[in-house]
Amino acid sequence: MECDEKLLRFRQAHLNPFNKQPGQGQHDQEAGDDLSCRDSLLGLSHGDPGFQCSERVMDLGLAEDHFSRPVGLFLASDIQQLRQAIEECKQVILELPEHSERQKDAVVRLIHLRLKLQELKDPSEDEPNIRVLLEHRFYKEKSKSVKQTCDKCNAIIWGLIQTWYTCTGCYYRCHSKCLNLITKPCVRSKVSHQAEYELSICPETGLDSQDYRCAECRAPISLRGVPSEARQCDYTGLYYCGNCHWNDLAIIPARVIHNWDFEPRKVSRCSMRYLALMVSRPVLKLREINPLLFNYVEELVEIRKLRQDILLMKPYFITCKEAMEARLLLQLQDRQHFVENDEMYSLQDLVDIQAGRLSCSLTEIHTLFAKHIKLDCERCQAKGFVCELCKEGDVLFPFDSHTSVCTDCSAVFHRDCYYDNSTTCPRCARLSLRKQSLFRGPSAEEQA
């Protein structure tokens, strides 16, 4: 019985909104507008506890708009809607009282709308595809799904709504808005003009020599972290701020050459890019920098012998038509310096030697080259040597392990025969006699 009375009172208090009289809807709307205007002037909202009326407690929400946007939220799906929202926000700012809190909020909302418009704007309309700045050659990226980090502001690059560029030389990535803030030249230019490593292990000079500022952006730093933490680069020994030093890890060339230490250390972003560009460049002459390293690292001795043999094979391939057609020397196209000399090494070579990869791959290439010269190609076989000291055995080649080569005439002998024979090289003696006969011939004719 009590439930029936409550239901009857509810039906009497809340009529069906679709059964309103013709003039009643307009009257209710005007009343609602007056109420909302009064509430906005008083600073009240429908969510405030003090605003709720006891007569509307039983209201199930028929008079409430659940699909309206919250204040300050703009759901603009395209540029046209954003521009329209910006114009409406401008008009609201002009109508509101000056220096009021509501006007300040509207100005902040206008700034957010303009930033959103700039992010959603089609980059192909305004942003060029190529930008050249401080020897950087920036290309506009097309990828929208890859999430990157801006090297300038250390913020995430959202490819869907932001335009970003990548330097083709040093792979420096940044927002389009950060391009004009870059102060560091492209590292590729330094690699091209001055390709050399710092060969001193962490040459630290102290924060006072840097005036307690970042070595790159000159921001104030200190070891206490106030105003910014000082982070040391193990490659240069200099100190950087958190924006220029991300605690990236890299192998330090000086530690490898002097200590054969391949443990990655923390370096700055600039050093990281420089080491990445220099890793495959053959600029390390180990015999001059640290000749004792060959006495302690057996793998280096093995690699040096393989490289010397490949240099001895190179003349056979240059004069062999089949080898040139098969392009055998392109087996070493990733390490072109291996067919030019046996002294220069790159940092990547030393890393591969330590890991054991280079020895395996170079041994396979050495076997392939030797097979072509000694078995597959008759022209290369015809360029072999016969030991003139013992005149026995098979055809010899200068890259065989049991042979020795004369330093003057490049004749090949058995190693035992060459060192056991105390006389001079037979080929050198024969060439000397031939030269003497050539000089004697014209002089005898003149005397006659």
CSV table of C-alpha atoms in Angstrom, one decimal:
chain,number,residue,atom,x,y,z
A,1,MET,CA,0.0,0.0,0.0
A,2,GLU,CA,2.8,2.4,0.9
A,3,CYS,CA,4.6,1.6,-2.5
A,4,ASP,CA,1.4,2.4,-4.4
A,5,GLU,CA,1.1,5.8,-2.7
A,6,LYS,CA,4.8,6.7,-3.5
A,7,LEU,CA,4.3,5.6,-7.2
A,8,LEU,CA,1.1,7.8,-7.4
A,9,ARG,CA,2.9,10.8,-5.9
A,10,PHE,CA,5.8,10.3,-8.4
A,11,ARG,CA,3.5,10.2,-11.4
A,12,GLN,CA,1.7,13.3,-10.3
A,13,ALA,CA,5.0,15.2,-9.8
A,14,HIS,CA,6.7,14.1,-13.0
A,15,LEU,CA,4.6,14.3,-16.1
A,16,ASN,CA,5.6,12.6,-19.4
A,17,PRO,CA,7.9,15.0,-21.3
A,18,PHE,CA,6.3,14.1,-24.5
A,19,ASN,CA,2.8,15.1,-23.4
A,20,LYS,CA,3.6,18.8,-22.9
A,21,GLN,CA,1.3,21.5,-24.1
A,22,PRO,CA,2.5,23.5,-27.2
A,23,GLY,CA,3.6,26.5,-25.2
A,24,GLN,CA,4.9,24.6,-22.2
A,25,GLY,CA,8.2,23.5,-23.8
A,26,GLN,CA,9.2,27.0,-24.7
A,27,HIS,CA,8.4,28.2,-21.2
A,28,ASP,CA,10.4,25.4,-19.6
A,29,GLN,CA,13.4,26.1,-21.8
A,30,GLU,CA,13.3,29.8,-20.9
A,31,ALA,CA,13.1,28.9,-17.3
A,32,GLY,CA,16.0,26.6,-17.7
A,33,ASP,CA,18.1,29.2,-19.4
A,34,ASP,CA,17.4,31.7,-16.6
A,35,LEU,CA,18.4,29.0,-14.1
A,36,SER,CA,21.6,28.2,-15.8
A,37,CYS,CA,22.5,31.8,-16.3
A,38,ARG,CA,21.9,32.4,-12.5
A,39,ASP,CA,23.9,29.4,-11.7
A,40,SER,CA,26.8,30.5,-13.9
A,41,LEU,CA,26.8,33.9,-12.3
A,42,LEU,CA,26.8,32.5,-8.8
A,43,GLY,CA,29.5,30.0,-9.7
A,44,LEU,CA,27.3,27.0,-9.0
A,45,SER,CA,27.0,23.8,-11.0
A,46,HIS,CA,24.6,20.9,-11.1
A,47,GLY,CA,27.2,18.7,-9.5
A,48,ASP,CA,27.5,20.8,-6.4
A,49,PRO,CA,25.8,19.2,-3.3
A,50,GLY,CA,24.3,22.5,-2.2
A,51,PHE,CA,22.6,23.0,-5.5
A,52,GLN,CA,20.5,19.8,-5.4
A,53,CYS,CA,16.8,20.3,-4.6
A,54,SER,CA,14.8,17.9,-2.5
A,55,GLU,CA,11.9,18.0,-5.0
A,56,ARG,CA,14.2,16.6,-7.8
A,57,VAL,CA,15.6,13.8,-5.7
A,58,MET,CA,13.2,11.3,-7.4
A,59,ASP,CA,14.1,12.6,-10.9
A,60,LEU,CA,15.6,9.7,-12.9
A,61,GLY,CA,17.5,12.0,-15.2
A,62,LEU,CA,14.9,12.8,-17.8
A,63,ALA,CA,15.7,16.5,-17.6
A,64,GLU,CA,19.5,16.0,-17.6
A,65,ASP,CA,21.5,16.0,-20.8
A,66,HIS,CA,23.9,13.1,-20.3
A,67,PHE,CA,25.4,13.5,-23.8
A,68,SER,CA,26.5,17.2,-23.5
A,69,ARG,CA,30.2,18.0,-23.5
A,70,PRO,CA,31.8,18.9,-20.2
A,71,VAL,CA,32.9,22.5,-19.8
A,72,GLY,CA,36.4,23.1,-21.4
A,73,LEU,CA,36.3,19.8,-23.5
A,74,PHE,CA,36.5,20.3,-27.2
A,75,LEU,CA,36.1,17.2,-29.3
A,76,ALA,CA,37.2,18.4,-32.7
A,77,SER,CA,37.8,15.7,-35.2
A,78,ASP,CA,39.1,17.8,-38.0
A,79,ILE,CA,40.7,21.2,-38.7
A,80,GLN,CA,37.5,22.9,-39.7
A,81,GLN,CA,35.8,22.1,-36.4
A,82,LEU,CA,38.9,23.4,-34.5
A,83,ARG,CA,38.9,26.6,-36.4
A,84,GLN,CA,35.2,27.1,-35.7
A,85,ALA,CA,35.8,26.4,-32.0
A,86,ILE,CA,38.6,28.9,-32.0
A,87,GLU,CA,36.4,31.6,-33.4
A,88,GLU,CA,33.6,30.9,-30.9
A,89,CYS,CA,36.2,31.0,-28.1
A,90,LYS,CA,37.4,34.4,-29.3
A,91,GLN,CA,33.8,35.7,-29.3
A,92,VAL,CA,33.3,34.4,-25.7
A,93,ILE,CA,36.5,36.2,-24.6
A,94,LEU,CA,35.3,39.5,-26.0
A,95,GLU,CA,31.9,39.2,-24.3
A,96,LEU,CA,33.2,38.2,-20.8
A,97,PRO,CA,34.3,40.9,-18.3
A,98,GLU,CA,37.9,42.0,-18.5
A,99,HIS,CA,40.4,40.5,-16.1
A,100,SER,CA,37.9,38.0,-14.8
A,101,GLU,CA,38.6,34.4,-13.9
A,102,ARG,CA,36.3,33.2,-16.5
A,103,GLN,CA,38.0,35.2,-19.2
A,104,LYS,CA,41.4,33.9,-18.1
A,105,ASP,CA,40.1,30.3,-18.4
A,106,ALA,CA,38.7,31.1,-21.8
A,107,VAL,CA,42.1,32.4,-22.9
A,108,VAL,CA,43.8,29.3,-21.7
A,109,ARG,CA,41.3,27.2,-23.6
A,110,LEU,CA,42.0,29.3,-26.7
A,111,ILE,CA,45.7,28.6,-26.4
A,112,HIS,CA,45.0,24.8,-26.1
A,113,LEU,CA,42.8,25.0,-29.2
A,114,ARG,CA,45.5,26.7,-31.2
A,115,LEU,CA,48.1,24.2,-30.2
A,116,LYS,CA,45.8,21.4,-31.1
A,117,LEU,CA,45.2,23.0,-34.5
A,118,GLN,CA,48.9,23.3,-35.1
A,119,GLU,CA,49.4,19.6,-34.3
A,120,LEU,CA,46.6,18.4,-36.4
A,121,LYS,CA,47.5,20.6,-39.4
A,122,ASP,CA,48.5,18.7,-42.5
A,123,PRO,CA,52.3,18.9,-42.5
A,124,SER,CA,52.5,18.7,-46.3
A,125,GLU,CA,50.8,22.1,-46.5
A,126,ASP,CA,53.4,24.2,-44.6
A,127,GLU,CA,56.4,22.0,-43.7
A,128,PRO,CA,59.1,21.5,-46.4
A,129,ASN,CA,60.4,18.0,-47.0
A,130,ILE,CA,64.0,19.0,-46.7
A,131,ARG,CA,65.6,21.4,-44.2
A,132,VAL,CA,69.3,22.2,-44.0
A,133,LEU,CA,70.5,23.6,-40.7
A,134,LEU,CA,74.0,23.7,-39.2
A,135,GLU,CA,75.2,21.1,-41.7
A,136,HIS,CA,72.3,18.9,-40.8
A,137,ARG,CA,70.2,17.7,-43.7
A,138,PHE,CA,66.8,17.0,-42.3
A,139,TYR,CA,64.2,15.0,-44.1
A,140,LYS,CA,60.6,15.0,-43.1
A,141,GLU,CA,59.5,11.5,-41.9
A,142,LYS,CA,56.5,9.8,-43.3
A,143,SER,CA,56.1,7.1,-40.6
A,144,LYS,CA,53.2,7.7,-38.3
A,145,SER,CA,53.3,4.6,-36.2
A,146,VAL,CA,56.9,4.6,-34.9
A,147,LYS,CA,57.3,6.3,-31.5
A,148,GLN,CA,60.5,8.2,-31.3
A,149,THR,CA,62.1,10.6,-28.8
A,150,CYS,CA,63.1,14.2,-29.8
A,151,ASP,CA,66.9,14.7,-29.3
A,152,LYS,CA,66.4,18.4,-28.6
A,153,CYS,CA,63.6,18.6,-26.0
A,154,ASN,CA,63.7,14.9,-24.8
A,155,ALA,CA,60.0,14.6,-25.4
A,156,ILE,CA,58.1,11.8,-27.2
A,157,ILE,CA,57.4,12.4,-30.9
A,158,TRP,CA,53.8,11.4,-31.6
A,159,GLY,CA,53.9,10.7,-35.3
A,160,LEU,CA,50.2,10.7,-35.8
A,161,ILE,CA,49.7,14.4,-34.8
A,162,GLN,CA,53.2,15.9,-35.0
A,163,THR,CA,55.7,16.6,-37.8
A,164,TRP,CA,59.2,15.4,-37.2
A,165,TYR,CA,62.5,15.3,-39.1
A,166,THR,CA,65.6,13.0,-39.2
A,167,CYS,CA,69.1,14.1,-40.2
A,168,THR,CA,70.4,11.8,-42.9
A,169,GLY,CA,73.9,12.3,-41.7
A,170,CYS,CA,73.9,11.8,-38.0
A,171,TYR,CA,70.3,10.5,-37.5
A,172,TYR,CA,69.4,13.4,-35.3
A,173,ARG,CA,65.6,13.3,-34.7
A,174,CYS,CA,63.5,16.2,-33.5
A,175,HIS,CA,60.1,17.9,-33.8
A,176,SER,CA,59.6,20.5,-36.5
A,177,LYS,CA,59.1,23.1,-33.8
A,178,CYS,CA,62.5,22.2,-32.3
A,179,LEU,CA,64.5,22.7,-35.6
A,180,ASN,CA,65.2,26.3,-35.0
A,181,LEU,CA,66.4,25.6,-31.4
A,182,ILE,CA,69.3,23.2,-32.5
A,183,THR,CA,72.7,24.6,-31.7
A,184,LYS,CA,74.9,21.5,-32.3
A,185,PRO,CA,76.3,21.0,-35.8
A,186,CYS,CA,76.0,17.7,-37.6
A,187,VAL,CA,78.4,15.1,-36.4
A,188,ARG,CA,78.8,13.7,-39.9
A,189,SER,CA,80.9,16.8,-40.8
A,190,LYS,CA,83.3,16.1,-38.0
A,191,VAL,CA,83.6,12.5,-39.2
A,192,SER,CA,84.3,13.6,-42.7
A,193,HIS,CA,86.9,16.2,-41.9
A,194,GLN,CA,88.5,14.8,-38.8
A,195,ALA,CA,88.0,11.0,-38.5
A,196,GLU,CA,89.9,10.1,-35.4
A,197,TYR,CA,89.2,8.8,-31.9
A,198,GLU,CA,90.0,10.1,-28.5
A,199,LEU,CA,92.7,7.6,-27.4
A,200,SER,CA,93.0,8.8,-23.8
A,201,ILE,CA,90.9,6.9,-21.3
A,202,CYS,CA,88.2,9.3,-20.0
A,203,PRO,CA,90.3,12.5,-20.1
A,204,GLU,CA,88.5,14.3,-17.3
A,205,THR,CA,89.4,18.0,-16.6
A,206,GLY,CA,86.8,18.8,-13.9
A,207,LEU,CA,83.6,20.9,-13.8
A,208,ASP,CA,85.4,24.1,-13.0
A,209,SER,CA,87.0,24.0,-16.5
A,210,GLN,CA,83.5,24.0,-17.9
A,211,ASP,CA,82.4,26.9,-15.7
A,212,TYR,CA,79.9,24.4,-14.1
A,213,ARG,CA,77.9,24.3,-17.3
A,214,CYS,CA,76.9,21.6,-19.8
A,215,ALA,CA,79.6,21.0,-22.4
A,216,GLU,CA,76.9,21.1,-25.2
A,217,CYS,CA,74.0,23.4,-24.3
A,218,ARG,CA,75.8,25.4,-21.6
A,219,ALA,CA,73.0,24.9,-19.0
A,220,PRO,CA,74.0,25.2,-15.3
A,221,ILE,CA,74.9,21.8,-13.8
A,222,SER,CA,76.4,20.4,-10.6
A,223,LEU,CA,77.2,17.1,-9.0
A,224,ARG,CA,74.5,17.7,-6.4
A,225,GLY,CA,71.8,17.8,-9.0
A,226,VAL,CA,70.9,21.5,-8.4
A,227,PRO,CA,69.8,23.0,-10.7
A,228,SER,CA,70.6,20.0,-13.0
A,229,GLU,CA,72.5,16.8,-12.5
A,230,ALA,CA,76.0,16.6,-14.0
A,231,ARG,CA,76.5,13.4,-16.0
A,232,GLN,CA,80.0,12.5,-17.2
A,233,CYS,CA,80.7,11.1,-20.7
A,234,ASP,CA,83.2,8.3,-20.5
A,235,TYR,CA,84.5,9.0,-24.0
A,236,THR,CA,85.2,12.7,-23.8
A,237,GLY,CA,85.5,13.1,-20.0
A,238,LEU,CA,83.2,16.1,-20.1
A,239,TYR,CA,80.1,16.7,-18.1
A,240,TYR,CA,76.6,17.2,-19.6
A,241,CYS,CA,73.1,17.9,-18.4
A,242,GLY,CA,70.2,15.4,-18.5
A,243,ASN,CA,68.9,16.7,-21.8
A,244,CYS,CA,72.3,16.2,-23.6
A,245,HIS,CA,73.3,13.0,-21.7
A,246,TRP,CA,70.7,10.1,-21.7
A,247,ASN,CA,73.0,7.5,-20.1
A,248,ASP,CA,73.4,5.8,-23.4
A,249,LEU,CA,75.9,2.9,-23.4
A,250,ALA,CA,78.7,2.6,-25.9
A,251,ILE,CA,82.1,0.8,-26.3
A,252,ILE,CA,85.0,3.2,-25.7
A,253,PRO,CA,87.8,2.8,-28.3
A,254,ALA,CA,90.6,3.9,-25.9
A,255,ARG,CA,89.6,1.2,-23.4
A,256,VAL,CA,89.6,-1.4,-26.1
A,257,ILE,CA,93.0,-0.5,-27.5
A,258,HIS,CA,94.8,-0.1,-24.2
A,259,ASN,CA,93.0,-2.6,-22.0
A,260,TRP,CA,91.1,-4.8,-24.4
A,261,ASP,CA,88.0,-3.8,-22.5
A,262,PHE,CA,84.7,-4.0,-24.3
A,263,GLU,CA,82.4,-3.2,-21.5
A,264,PRO,CA,79.9,-0.4,-22.6
A,265,ARG,CA,80.1,2.9,-20.7
A,266,LYS,CA,77.8,5.8,-20.3
A,267,VAL,CA,78.3,8.5,-23.0
A,268,SER,CA,76.5,11.7,-24.1
A,269,ARG,CA,74.2,11.8,-27.0
A,270,CYS,CA,76.7,13.6,-29.2
A,271,SER,CA,79.4,11.1,-28.4
A,272,MET,CA,76.9,8.3,-29.0
A,273,ARG,CA,76.2,9.5,-32.6
A,274,TYR,CA,79.9,10.1,-33.3
A,275,LEU,CA,80.9,6.6,-32.2
A,276,ALA,CA,78.0,5.1,-34.2
A,277,LEU,CA,79.2,6.8,-37.3
A,278,MET,CA,82.9,5.9,-36.7
A,279,VAL,CA,82.4,2.3,-35.7
A,280,SER,CA,83.1,0.9,-39.2
A,281,ARG,CA,85.8,3.4,-40.2
A,282,PRO,CA,89.3,1.8,-40.3
A,283,VAL,CA,91.3,4.5,-38.4
A,284,LEU,CA,93.1,2.4,-35.8
A,285,LYS,CA,96.7,1.5,-36.6
A,286,LEU,CA,97.3,-1.0,-33.8
A,287,ARG,CA,101.0,-1.5,-34.5
A,288,GLU,CA,101.7,2.2,-33.8
A,289,ILE,CA,99.2,2.8,-31.0
A,290,ASN,CA,99.8,-0.4,-28.9
A,291,PRO,CA,102.1,-3.0,-30.6
A,292,LEU,CA,102.2,-5.1,-27.4
A,293,LEU,CA,98.5,-6.0,-27.9
A,294,PHE,CA,99.5,-8.6,-30.5
A,295,ASN,CA,101.5,-10.4,-27.8
A,296,TYR,CA,98.5,-10.9,-25.5
A,297,VAL,CA,95.6,-11.4,-28.0
A,298,GLU,CA,96.1,-14.5,-30.1
A,299,GLU,CA,93.1,-13.7,-32.2
A,300,LEU,CA,94.8,-10.6,-33.5
A,301,VAL,CA,97.8,-12.6,-34.7
A,302,GLU,CA,95.5,-15.0,-36.6
A,303,ILE,CA,93.5,-12.2,-38.2
A,304,ARG,CA,96.7,-10.4,-39.3
A,305,LYS,CA,98.0,-13.6,-41.0
A,306,LEU,CA,94.7,-14.1,-42.8
A,307,ARG,CA,94.8,-10.5,-44.0
A,308,GLN,CA,98.3,-10.8,-45.2
A,309,ASP,CA,97.4,-13.9,-47.2
A,310,ILE,CA,94.4,-12.1,-48.8
A,311,LEU,CA,96.7,-9.3,-49.9
A,312,LEU,CA,98.9,-11.9,-51.5
A,313,MET,CA,95.9,-13.4,-53.3
A,314,LYS,CA,94.7,-10.0,-54.6
A,315,PRO,CA,97.1,-9.9,-57.6
A,316,TYR,CA,95.8,-13.3,-58.8
A,317,PHE,CA,92.2,-12.0,-58.8
A,318,ILE,CA,93.0,-8.7,-60.5
A,319,THR,CA,94.6,-10.5,-63.5
A,320,CYS,CA,92.1,-13.3,-63.6
A,321,LYS,CA,89.1,-12.9,-65.9
A,322,GLU,CA,87.1,-15.6,-64.2
A,323,ALA,CA,87.7,-14.0,-60.8
A,324,MET,CA,86.7,-10.6,-62.0
A,325,GLU,CA,83.5,-12.0,-63.5
A,326,ALA,CA,82.7,-13.9,-60.3
A,327,ARG,CA,83.5,-10.7,-58.3
A,328,LEU,CA,85.3,-12.7,-55.6
A,329,LEU,CA,86.8,-9.6,-54.0
A,330,LEU,CA,83.3,-8.4,-53.2
A,331,GLN,CA,83.2,-11.0,-50.5
A,332,LEU,CA,85.0,-8.3,-48.5
A,333,GLN,CA,83.0,-5.3,-49.6
A,334,ASP,CA,81.9,-4.6,-46.0
A,335,ARG,CA,85.6,-4.5,-45.0
A,336,GLN,CA,87.2,-2.9,-48.0
A,337,HIS,CA,90.3,-2.1,-46.0
A,338,PHE,CA,91.2,-5.8,-45.8
A,339,VAL,CA,92.1,-5.8,-49.5
A,340,GLU,CA,94.1,-2.6,-49.2
A,341,ASN,CA,96.4,-3.1,-46.2
A,342,ASP,CA,96.9,-5.3,-43.1
A,343,GLU,CA,97.5,-2.6,-40.6
A,344,MET,CA,94.3,-0.5,-40.2
A,345,TYR,CA,91.4,-1.7,-38.1
A,346,SER,CA,88.0,-0.4,-37.3
A,347,LEU,CA,86.3,-0.6,-33.9
A,348,GLN,CA,83.8,-3.0,-35.4
A,349,ASP,CA,86.7,-5.3,-36.5
A,350,LEU,CA,88.0,-5.4,-32.9
A,351,VAL,CA,84.5,-6.1,-31.5
A,352,ASP,CA,84.0,-9.0,-34.0
A,353,ILE,CA,87.4,-10.3,-33.1
A,354,GLN,CA,86.5,-10.4,-29.5
A,355,ALA,CA,83.2,-12.1,-30.2
A,356,GLY,CA,84.9,-14.7,-32.5
A,357,ARG,CA,82.8,-13.7,-35.6
A,358,LEU,CA,85.5,-12.2,-37.7
A,359,SER,CA,87.9,-15.2,-37.4
A,360,CYS,CA,85.2,-17.6,-38.7
A,361,SER,CA,84.0,-15.4,-41.6
A,362,LEU,CA,87.5,-14.5,-42.7
A,363,THR,CA,88.6,-18.1,-42.6
A,364,GLU,CA,85.7,-19.0,-44.9
A,365,ILE,CA,86.6,-16.3,-47.4
A,366,HIS,CA,90.3,-17.3,-47.2
A,367,THR,CA,89.4,-20.9,-48.1
A,368,LEU,CA,87.2,-19.8,-51.0
A,369,PHE,CA,89.9,-17.6,-52.4
A,370,ALA,CA,92.6,-20.3,-52.1
A,371,LYS,CA,90.2,-22.9,-53.7
A,372,HIS,CA,89.8,-20.7,-56.8
A,373,ILE,CA,93.6,-20.1,-57.2
A,374,LYS,CA,94.8,-23.7,-56.5
A,375,LEU,CA,92.0,-25.9,-57.8
A,376,ASP,CA,89.3,-24.1,-59.9
A,377,CYS,CA,91.3,-21.7,-62.2
A,378,GLU,CA,94.0,-23.0,-64.5
A,379,ARG,CA,95.3,-19.5,-65.2
A,380,CYS,CA,95.9,-18.9,-61.5
A,381,GLN,CA,97.5,-22.3,-61.1
A,382,ALA,CA,99.9,-21.5,-63.9
A,383,LYS,CA,101.2,-18.5,-61.8
A,384,GLY,CA,102.4,-20.8,-59.1
A,385,PHE,CA,106.1,-21.4,-58.1
A,386,VAL,CA,108.4,-24.3,-57.9
A,387,CYS,CA,111.0,-24.4,-55.2
A,388,GLU,CA,114.3,-23.7,-57.0
A,389,LEU,CA,116.3,-24.9,-54.0
A,390,CYS,CA,115.1,-28.5,-53.8
A,391,LYS,CA,113.1,-28.6,-57.1
A,392,GLU,CA,110.7,-31.1,-55.5
A,393,GLY,CA,107.1,-31.0,-54.3
A,394,ASP,CA,103.9,-29.5,-55.6
A,395,VAL,CA,103.3,-26.0,-57.0
A,396,LEU,CA,103.8,-23.4,-54.3
A,397,PHE,CA,101.9,-20.2,-53.7
A,398,PRO,CA,103.0,-17.3,-51.5
A,399,PHE,CA,100.0,-17.6,-49.2
A,400,ASP,CA,100.7,-21.3,-48.3
A,401,SER,CA,101.5,-21.8,-44.7
A,402,HIS,CA,104.7,-23.9,-45.3
A,403,THR,CA,106.4,-21.4,-47.7
A,404,SER,CA,108.6,-18.4,-47.5
A,405,VAL,CA,108.8,-15.5,-49.9
A,406,CYS,CA,111.9,-13.7,-51.0
A,407,THR,CA,111.6,-10.0,-50.1
A,408,ASP,CA,113.5,-8.8,-53.2
A,409,CYS,CA,112.1,-10.9,-56.1
A,410,SER,CA,108.9,-12.4,-54.5
A,411,ALA,CA,110.1,-15.9,-55.4
A,412,VAL,CA,108.4,-18.7,-53.3
A,413,PHE,CA,110.4,-21.5,-51.6
A,414,HIS,CA,109.7,-24.2,-49.0
A,415,ARG,CA,110.3,-22.6,-45.7
A,416,ASP,CA,112.8,-25.3,-44.6
A,417,CYS,CA,114.7,-25.0,-47.8
A,418,TYR,CA,114.8,-21.2,-47.6
A,419,TYR,CA,116.2,-21.0,-44.1
A,420,ASP,CA,118.6,-24.0,-44.4
A,421,ASN,CA,120.2,-22.6,-47.6
A,422,SER,CA,122.8,-20.0,-46.6
A,423,THR,CA,123.4,-18.8,-50.1
A,424,THR,CA,121.5,-16.1,-51.9
A,425,CYS,CA,118.2,-16.5,-53.6
A,426,PRO,CA,118.7,-18.4,-57.0
A,427,ARG,CA,116.2,-16.1,-58.7
A,428,CYS,CA,117.8,-12.9,-57.4
A,429,ALA,CA,121.2,-14.2,-58.6
A,430,ARG,CA,119.8,-15.0,-62.0
A,431,LEU,CA,118.2,-11.6,-62.4
A,432,SER,CA,121.5,-9.9,-61.3
A,433,LEU,CA,123.5,-11.8,-64.0
A,434,ARG,CA,120.9,-10.8,-66.6
A,435,LYS,CA,121.1,-7.1,-65.7
A,436,GLN,CA,125.0,-7.3,-65.8
A,437,SER,CA,124.8,-8.9,-69.3
A,438,LEU,CA,122.5,-6.2,-70.5
A,439,PHE,CA,124.8,-3.5,-69.3
A,440,ARG,CA,127.9,-5.2,-70.7
A,441,GLY,CA,126.4,-5.6,-74.2
A,442,PRO,CA,126.2,-1.9,-75.2
A,443,SER,CA,129.6,-1.1,-73.7
A,444,ALA,CA,131.3,-3.9,-75.6
A,445,GLU,CA,129.7,-2.7,-78.9
A,446,GLU,CA,131.0,0.9,-78.2
A,447,GLN,CA,134.6,-0.4,-77.6
A,448,ALA,CA,134.4,-2.4,-80.9
